[in-house]
Coordinates of C-alpha atoms in Angstrom, one line a residue:
X17 CA 15.5 -17.2 -11.8
X18 CA 13.0 -18.3 -9.1
X19 CA 11.6 -15.7 -6.7
X20 CA 9.2 -16.1 -3.8
X21 CA 7.2 -13.1 -2.6
X22 CA 5.8 -12.9 0.9
X23 CA 3.1 -10.3 1.2
X24 CA -0.5 -11.1 2.0
X25 CA -3.5 -10.0 4.0
X26 CA -4.0 -6.4 2.9
X27 CA -3.6 -4.4 -0.3
X28 CA -0.7 -2.5 1.3
X29 CA 1.3 -5.7 1.4
X30 CA 0.0 -7.4 -1.7
X31 CA 0.1 -4.6 -4.3
X32 CA 3.8 -3.8 -3.9
X33 CA 4.6 -7.5 -4.1
X34 CA 2.7 -7.9 -7.3
X35 CA 4.2 -4.7 -8.8
X36 CA 7.6 -6.2 -8.1
X37 CA 6.5 -9.4 -9.8
X38 CA 5.5 -7.5 -12.9
X39 CA 8.8 -5.7 -13.0
X40 CA 10.8 -8.9 -12.6
X41 CA 8.9 -10.4 -15.5
X42 CA 9.6 -7.4 -17.7
X43 CA 13.3 -7.7 -17.0
X44 CA 13.4 -11.5 -17.4
X45 CA 10.2 -13.1 -18.8
X46 CA 11.7 -16.5 -17.8
X47 CA 11.5 -15.6 -14.1
X48 CA 9.4 -18.1 -12.0
X49 CA 7.4 -16.4 -9.3
X50 CA 5.4 -17.7 -6.4
X51 CA 3.5 -15.5 -4.0
X52 CA 3.0 -16.8 -0.4
X53 CA -0.3 -15.9 1.2
X54 CA -3.1 -17.2 3.4
X55 CA -6.4 -18.7 2.4
X56 CA -8.4 -15.7 3.8
X57 CA -6.5 -12.6 2.5
X58 CA -7.1 -10.4 -0.5
X59 CA -4.3 -12.3 -2.2
X60 CA -6.7 -15.1 -3.0
X61 CA -8.4 -12.7 -5.5
X62 CA -5.5 -10.4 -6.5
X63 CA -2.7 -12.9 -7.1
X64 CA -4.5 -15.2 -9.5
X65 CA -6.1 -12.2 -11.2
X66 CA -2.6 -10.9 -12.0
X67 CA -1.5 -14.4 -13.3
X68 CA 0.8 -15.5 -10.6
X69 CA 0.9 -18.7 -8.5
X70 CA -0.3 -18.5 -4.9
X71 CA 1.2 -20.8 -2.3
X72 CA -0.9 -20.7 0.9
X73 CA 0.3 -21.1 4.4
X74 CA -1.6 -21.0 7.7
X75 CA -2.3 -17.6 9.1
X76 CA -0.6 -16.9 12.4
X77 CA -1.9 -13.5 13.7
X78 CA 0.5 -13.3 16.7
X79 CA -0.4 -11.2 19.8
X80 CA 1.6 -8.0 20.4
X81 CA 2.0 -8.7 24.1
X82 CA 2.9 -11.6 26.3
X83 CA -0.6 -13.1 27.0
X84 CA -2.0 -16.6 27.4
X85 CA -2.7 -16.6 23.7
X86 CA 1.1 -16.8 23.1
X87 CA 1.0 -20.3 24.5
X88 CA -0.7 -21.5 21.3
X89 CA 1.7 -19.6 19.0
X90 CA 4.8 -21.9 18.7
X91 CA 3.0 -24.8 17.2
X92 CA 1.0 -22.7 14.8
X93 CA 4.1 -20.8 13.8
X94 CA 6.1 -24.0 13.3
X95 CA 3.3 -25.2 11.0
X96 CA 3.4 -22.0 9.0
X97 CA 7.2 -22.2 8.7
X98 CA 7.0 -25.8 7.5
X99 CA 4.3 -24.9 4.9
X100 CA 6.4 -21.9 3.7
X101 CA 9.5 -24.1 3.5
X102 CA 7.6 -26.7 1.4
X103 CA 6.6 -24.0 -1.1
X104 CA 10.2 -22.6 -1.2
X105 CA 11.5 -26.2 -1.9
X106 CA 8.9 -26.8 -4.6
X107 CA 9.9 -23.6 -6.3
X108 CA 13.6 -24.1 -5.7
X109 CA 13.6 -20.5 -4.8
X110 CA 16.8 -18.4 -5.3
X111 CA 15.5 -15.5 -3.1
X112 CA 12.6 -14.5 -1.0
X113 CA 11.3 -10.9 -0.8
X114 CA 9.0 -10.1 2.1
X115 CA 6.7 -7.1 2.5
X116 CA 5.4 -7.7 6.0
X117 CA 2.1 -9.1 7.2
X118 CA 1.0 -12.6 8.4
X119 CA 3.1 -14.5 5.9
X120 CA 6.4 -12.6 6.1
X121 CA 7.6 -14.1 9.4
X122 CA 7.2 -17.8 8.4
X123 CA 8.6 -16.9 5.0
X124 CA 11.7 -15.3 6.4
X125 CA 12.4 -18.1 8.9
X126 CA 11.8 -20.9 6.3
X127 CA 14.2 -19.1 3.9
X128 CA 16.8 -18.7 6.6
X129 CA 16.7 -22.5 7.4
X130 CA 17.4 -23.2 3.7
X131 CA 20.1 -20.5 3.4
X132 CA 18.0 -18.7 0.8
X133 CA 18.8 -15.0 0.6
X134 CA 16.2 -12.8 2.3
X135 CA 15.1 -9.3 1.0
X136 CA 12.9 -7.1 3.1
X137 CA 10.8 -4.2 1.9
X138 CA 9.3 -2.0 4.5
X139 CA 6.7 0.6 3.3
X140 CA 6.1 2.5 6.5
X141 CA 8.2 5.0 8.5
X142 CA 7.5 2.8 11.5
X143 CA 8.3 -0.7 10.5
X144 CA 6.0 -3.6 11.0
X145 CA 7.0 -6.3 13.5
X146 CA 7.6 -9.0 10.9
X147 CA 10.0 -6.8 9.0
X148 CA 11.8 -5.9 12.2
X149 CA 12.6 -9.5 12.5
X150 CA 13.5 -9.8 8.8
X151 CA 15.9 -6.9 9.1
X152 CA 17.8 -8.9 11.8
X153 CA 18.2 -11.8 9.3
X154 CA 19.6 -9.8 6.3
X155 CA 21.3 -6.6 5.2
X156 CA 19.1 -6.4 2.1
X157 CA 16.5 -4.1 3.5
X158 CA 14.7 -1.5 1.3
X159 CA 12.2 1.1 2.4
X160 CA 9.3 3.0 0.9
X161 CA 9.7 6.0 3.2
X162 CA 12.9 8.1 3.3
X163 CA 12.9 8.1 7.1
X164 CA 11.9 4.5 7.9
X165 CA 13.2 3.5 11.3
X166 CA 14.6 0.0 10.4
X167 CA 18.1 -1.3 10.6
X168 CA 20.1 -1.6 7.3
X169 CA 17.3 0.3 5.5
X170 CA 17.9 1.9 2.1
X171 CA 15.3 4.2 0.6
X172 CA 14.0 3.0 -2.7
X173 CA 10.3 3.9 -2.7
X174 CA 7.2 1.6 -3.0
X175 CA 6.8 -0.6 -6.1
X176 CA 3.7 0.6 -8.1
X177 CA 1.8 -0.9 -10.9
X178 CA 2.8 0.4 -14.3
X179 CA -0.8 1.4 -14.8
X180 CA -0.2 4.0 -12.0
X181 CA 3.5 4.8 -12.4
X182 CA 3.2 5.5 -16.2
X183 CA 0.0 7.4 -15.8
X184 CA -0.3 10.8 -17.7
X185 CA -3.3 12.4 -15.8
X186 CA -3.6 15.3 -18.1
X187 CA -3.7 13.3 -21.3
X188 CA -6.3 10.8 -19.9
X189 CA -8.4 13.4 -18.0
X190 CA -11.4 13.8 -20.3
X191 CA -11.6 10.1 -21.1
X192 CA -11.5 9.3 -17.4
X193 CA -14.2 11.7 -16.5
X194 CA -16.4 10.4 -19.2
X195 CA -15.8 6.9 -18.0
X196 CA -17.3 7.8 -14.6
X197 CA -20.1 10.0 -15.9
X198 CA -18.4 13.2 -14.9
X199 CA -18.4 16.5 -16.7
X200 CA -15.1 17.6 -18.3
X201 CA -15.0 21.2 -17.2
X202 CA -15.9 21.0 -13.5
X203 CA -13.4 20.8 -10.6
X204 CA -13.4 17.2 -9.4
X205 CA -12.8 15.6 -6.0
X206 CA -12.0 11.9 -5.7
X207 CA -12.9 10.5 -2.3
X208 CA -11.8 7.0 -1.1
X209 CA -10.8 5.4 2.1
X210 CA -8.5 2.6 1.1
X211 CA -9.4 -0.9 -0.1
X212 CA -12.3 -1.2 2.3
X213 CA -13.5 2.3 2.6
X214 CA -13.5 4.7 5.6
X215 CA -16.7 5.4 7.5
X216 CA -15.7 8.8 8.9
X217 CA -14.6 10.0 5.4
X218 CA -17.8 8.7 3.8
X219 CA -20.1 10.4 6.4
X220 CA -18.3 13.8 6.2
X221 CA -18.5 13.8 2.4
X222 CA -22.2 12.9 2.3
X223 CA -23.0 15.5 4.9
X224 CA -21.2 18.1 2.7
X225 CA -22.9 17.0 -0.6
X226 CA -25.1 20.1 -0.9
X227 CA -22.0 22.3 -0.4
X228 CA -20.2 20.6 -3.2
X229 CA -23.2 21.1 -5.5
X230 CA -23.5 24.8 -4.5
X231 CA -19.8 25.4 -5.3
X232 CA -19.9 23.5 -8.6
X233 CA -17.5 20.8 -7.5
X234 CA -18.3 17.3 -8.8
X235 CA -17.4 14.2 -6.8
X236 CA -16.3 10.7 -7.5
X237 CA -16.9 8.9 -4.2
X238 CA -15.5 5.3 -3.7
X239 CA -17.3 4.2 -0.5
X240 CA -15.8 0.7 -0.2
X241 CA -17.4 -2.7 -1.2
X242 CA -19.2 -3.1 2.1
X243 CA -20.8 0.3 2.1
X244 CA -22.9 0.3 -1.1
X245 CA -24.7 -2.3 -3.1
X246 CA -23.9 -0.7 -6.4
X247 CA -23.2 2.6 -8.2
X248 CA -25.4 5.5 -7.0
X249 CA -25.9 8.8 -8.7
X250 CA -26.4 11.7 -6.2
X251 CA -26.2 14.4 -8.9
X252 CA -28.1 17.6 -8.1
X253 CA -28.6 20.7 -10.3
X254 CA -26.4 19.2 -13.0
X255 CA -23.3 18.8 -10.7
X256 CA -22.4 15.1 -10.7
X257 CA -21.9 13.2 -7.4
X258 CA -21.1 9.6 -8.4
X259 CA -21.0 6.9 -5.7
X260 CA -19.4 3.6 -6.4
X261 CA -18.5 0.7 -4.1
X262 CA -15.1 -0.1 -5.6
X263 CA -12.9 1.0 -8.5
X264 CA -10.6 -1.6 -10.3
X265 CA -9.1 1.2 -12.5
X266 CA -7.7 3.6 -10.0
X267 CA -5.6 5.0 -12.8
X268 CA -8.8 6.4 -14.3
X269 CA -10.0 7.6 -10.9
X270 CA -6.7 9.5 -10.4
X271 CA -6.8 10.9 -13.9
X272 CA -10.4 12.1 -13.4
X273 CA -9.6 14.1 -10.3
X274 CA -8.0 17.4 -9.4
X275 CA -7.7 16.6 -5.7
X276 CA -8.2 13.4 -3.6
X277 CA -9.7 13.2 0.0
X278 CA -8.4 10.0 1.5
X279 CA -6.6 8.1 4.2
X280 CA -2.8 8.3 4.1
X281 CA -1.6 4.7 4.0
X282 CA 1.8 4.2 2.6
X283 CA 0.6 2.9 -0.8
X284 CA -1.9 5.6 -1.2
X285 CA 0.7 8.3 -0.5
X286 CA 3.1 6.7 -2.9
X287 CA 0.5 6.5 -5.7
X288 CA -0.7 10.1 -5.3
X289 CA 2.8 11.5 -5.4
X290 CA 3.7 9.3 -8.4
X291 CA 0.8 10.7 -10.4
X292 CA 1.0 14.2 -9.0
X293 CA -2.4 14.3 -7.4
X294 CA -2.8 16.6 -4.4
X295 CA -4.3 14.9 -1.3
X296 CA -6.5 16.1 1.6
X297 CA -5.2 13.4 3.9
X298 CA -7.2 12.1 6.8
X299 CA -4.9 9.8 8.8
X300 CA -6.4 6.7 10.3
X301 CA -6.9 7.6 14.0
X302 CA -5.8 4.2 15.4
X303 CA -2.5 2.4 15.4
X304 CA 0.8 4.0 16.0
X305 CA 0.4 7.2 14.1
X306 CA 2.1 5.9 11.0
X307 CA -0.5 7.3 8.6
X308 CA 0.2 10.8 9.8
X309 CA 3.9 10.2 9.3
X310 CA 3.2 9.0 5.8
X311 CA 1.4 12.3 4.9
X312 CA 3.5 14.8 6.7
X313 CA 6.4 15.0 4.2
X314 CA 4.0 15.5 1.3
X315 CA 2.1 18.2 3.2
X316 CA 5.3 19.9 4.3
X317 CA 6.4 20.0 0.6
X318 CA 3.2 21.7 -0.4
X319 CA 1.6 18.7 -2.1
X320 CA -1.4 18.2 0.2
X321 CA -3.5 19.1 3.2
X322 CA -3.7 17.2 6.6
X323 CA -6.9 17.0 8.6
X324 CA -7.4 14.9 11.7
X325 CA -10.3 12.5 11.7
X326 CA -12.1 14.4 14.4
X327 CA -11.7 17.7 12.5
X328 CA -13.1 16.3 9.2
X329 CA -16.5 18.1 9.2
X330 CA -18.8 19.6 6.5
X331 CA -17.5 23.0 7.9
X332 CA -13.9 22.1 7.2
X333 CA -14.8 20.9 3.8
X334 CA -16.6 24.1 3.0
X335 CA -14.0 26.4 4.5
X336 CA -10.8 24.6 3.4
X337 CA -11.3 21.9 0.8
X338 CA -13.8 23.5 -1.5
X339 CA -11.8 26.8 -1.8
X340 CA -8.8 24.7 -2.8
X341 CA -10.7 22.9 -5.5
X342 CA -12.0 26.1 -7.0
X343 CA -8.5 27.7 -7.1
X344 CA -7.0 26.4 -10.3
X345 CA -3.5 28.0 -9.8
X346 CA -3.3 26.5 -6.3
X347 CA -4.3 23.1 -7.5
X348 CA -1.6 23.2 -10.2
X349 CA 1.1 24.3 -7.7
X350 CA 0.2 21.5 -5.3
X351 CA 0.1 19.0 -8.1
X352 CA 3.7 19.9 -9.1
X353 CA 4.8 19.8 -5.4
X354 CA 3.2 16.3 -5.0
X355 CA 4.9 15.1 -8.1
X356 CA 8.3 16.1 -6.9
X357 CA 7.8 13.8 -3.9
X358 CA 6.9 10.8 -6.1
X359 CA 9.0 7.8 -7.0
X360 CA 7.9 6.1 -10.3
X361 CA 10.7 3.6 -10.8
X362 CA 10.8 1.8 -7.4
X363 CA 9.5 -1.4 -9.0
X364 CA 12.3 -1.6 -11.6
X365 CA 15.0 -0.6 -9.2
X366 CA 14.0 -3.1 -6.6
X367 CA 13.6 -5.9 -9.2
X368 CA 17.2 -5.3 -10.4
X369 CA 18.4 -5.5 -6.8
X370 CA 16.5 -8.7 -6.1
X371 CA 17.9 -10.4 -9.3
X372 CA 21.4 -9.3 -8.4
X373 CA 21.0 -10.7 -4.8
X374 CA 19.7 -14.0 -6.2
X375 CA 22.7 -14.2 -8.5
X376 CA 25.0 -13.7 -5.6
X377 CA 26.2 -10.3 -6.9
X378 CA 25.3 -8.4 -3.7
X379 CA 27.2 -9.6 -0.6
X380 CA 25.3 -9.7 2.7
X381 CA 27.8 -8.9 5.4
X382 CA 25.1 -8.9 8.1
X383 CA 25.1 -12.2 10.2
X384 CA 21.8 -13.7 11.3
X385 CA 21.1 -12.2 14.7
X386 CA 18.0 -14.2 15.7
X387 CA 17.8 -17.4 17.7
X388 CA 14.5 -19.0 16.6
X389 CA 13.8 -20.1 20.2
X390 CA 13.5 -16.4 21.1
X391 CA 10.3 -16.1 19.0
X392 CA 8.3 -18.0 21.6
X393 CA 8.9 -15.3 24.2
X394 CA 10.0 -12.1 22.4
X395 CA 7.0 -9.9 21.6
X396 CA 9.1 -7.9 19.2
X397 CA 8.8 -10.7 16.7
X398 CA 5.1 -10.7 16.3
X399 CA 2.9 -9.2 13.6
X400 CA -0.7 -8.3 13.5
X401 CA -1.0 -7.9 9.8
X402 CA -2.0 -4.3 9.9
X403 CA -3.2 -2.5 6.8
X404 CA -0.6 -0.1 5.4
X405 CA -2.9 1.4 2.8

């Protein structure tokens, strides 16, 4: 079986695609996989690192509105569709699976021209624009959120790395804390802001450092690769406060923690619930509010807290977050609630669906509803490659 995956630009698009690739290979090691991406996205590091072939196409960050910039789009988009088509032909693809972002639109349209089955995975409750287009080309649409507003959508969860989905936090806890230089007996807060960090989260945490120390709460703080030159130890009075730019082993970070303070991108929410780690969610204050929508079901179920970006202060940390961390019974209850919201098998379930579609075992009764000429003028078909993490 030959499968093309279109998901580039951000970790929120790439990681689920790679997790699906891993699941496909576990089911059928003879599967041939190519990931479509651009020359500037994170996929240039992540895809080869995971052992998969990367086929690059031109990035076409299309405008959201009808502006003079749109005049340059048709030629660029045609070039990207052509490049995607060449990769599909070289692979002799049996199916393409898109996850949104810059590469999804050219991938979907190139596949449609070649009558290759299209599968769409939408991670967010509010679908990205590329996937709104994809959902008009196919009935094979799967979602990572139970209430995603996308046509033909079927809830399946977000494919996760086995390193995360199979994680036993309790069994690995002491080893994970030792790995980061943390003490085994202290309540532990993990702080991170997605793949690039989050300034507001970082600033609030640093401003509350003395309060963490006074309460005996140790911190593992992942500030983002652009916000630190290397690991930094802010330990005071024997209470560790470890600062690192980036963590390749997020499974160990999750295992070391009792609670996480973080943004609420779709992938982050899926990972925290899969491993049963309560989150103090700080939704990204820009965009269409999707990060708040990602976190709300978890919070409503008792598996996390929600704090607006403007309300994240040292006072909130002292009055709300630290009392949680020092209340073992409450942390356990929230962990169990978060775990009940998690989906650990979305990678395998989606892989089985994709293979069945490629074999022609899943009929697609939905006719193609898009005239490609509409793309030149219809703003609903553009995509800005937003980060879903």
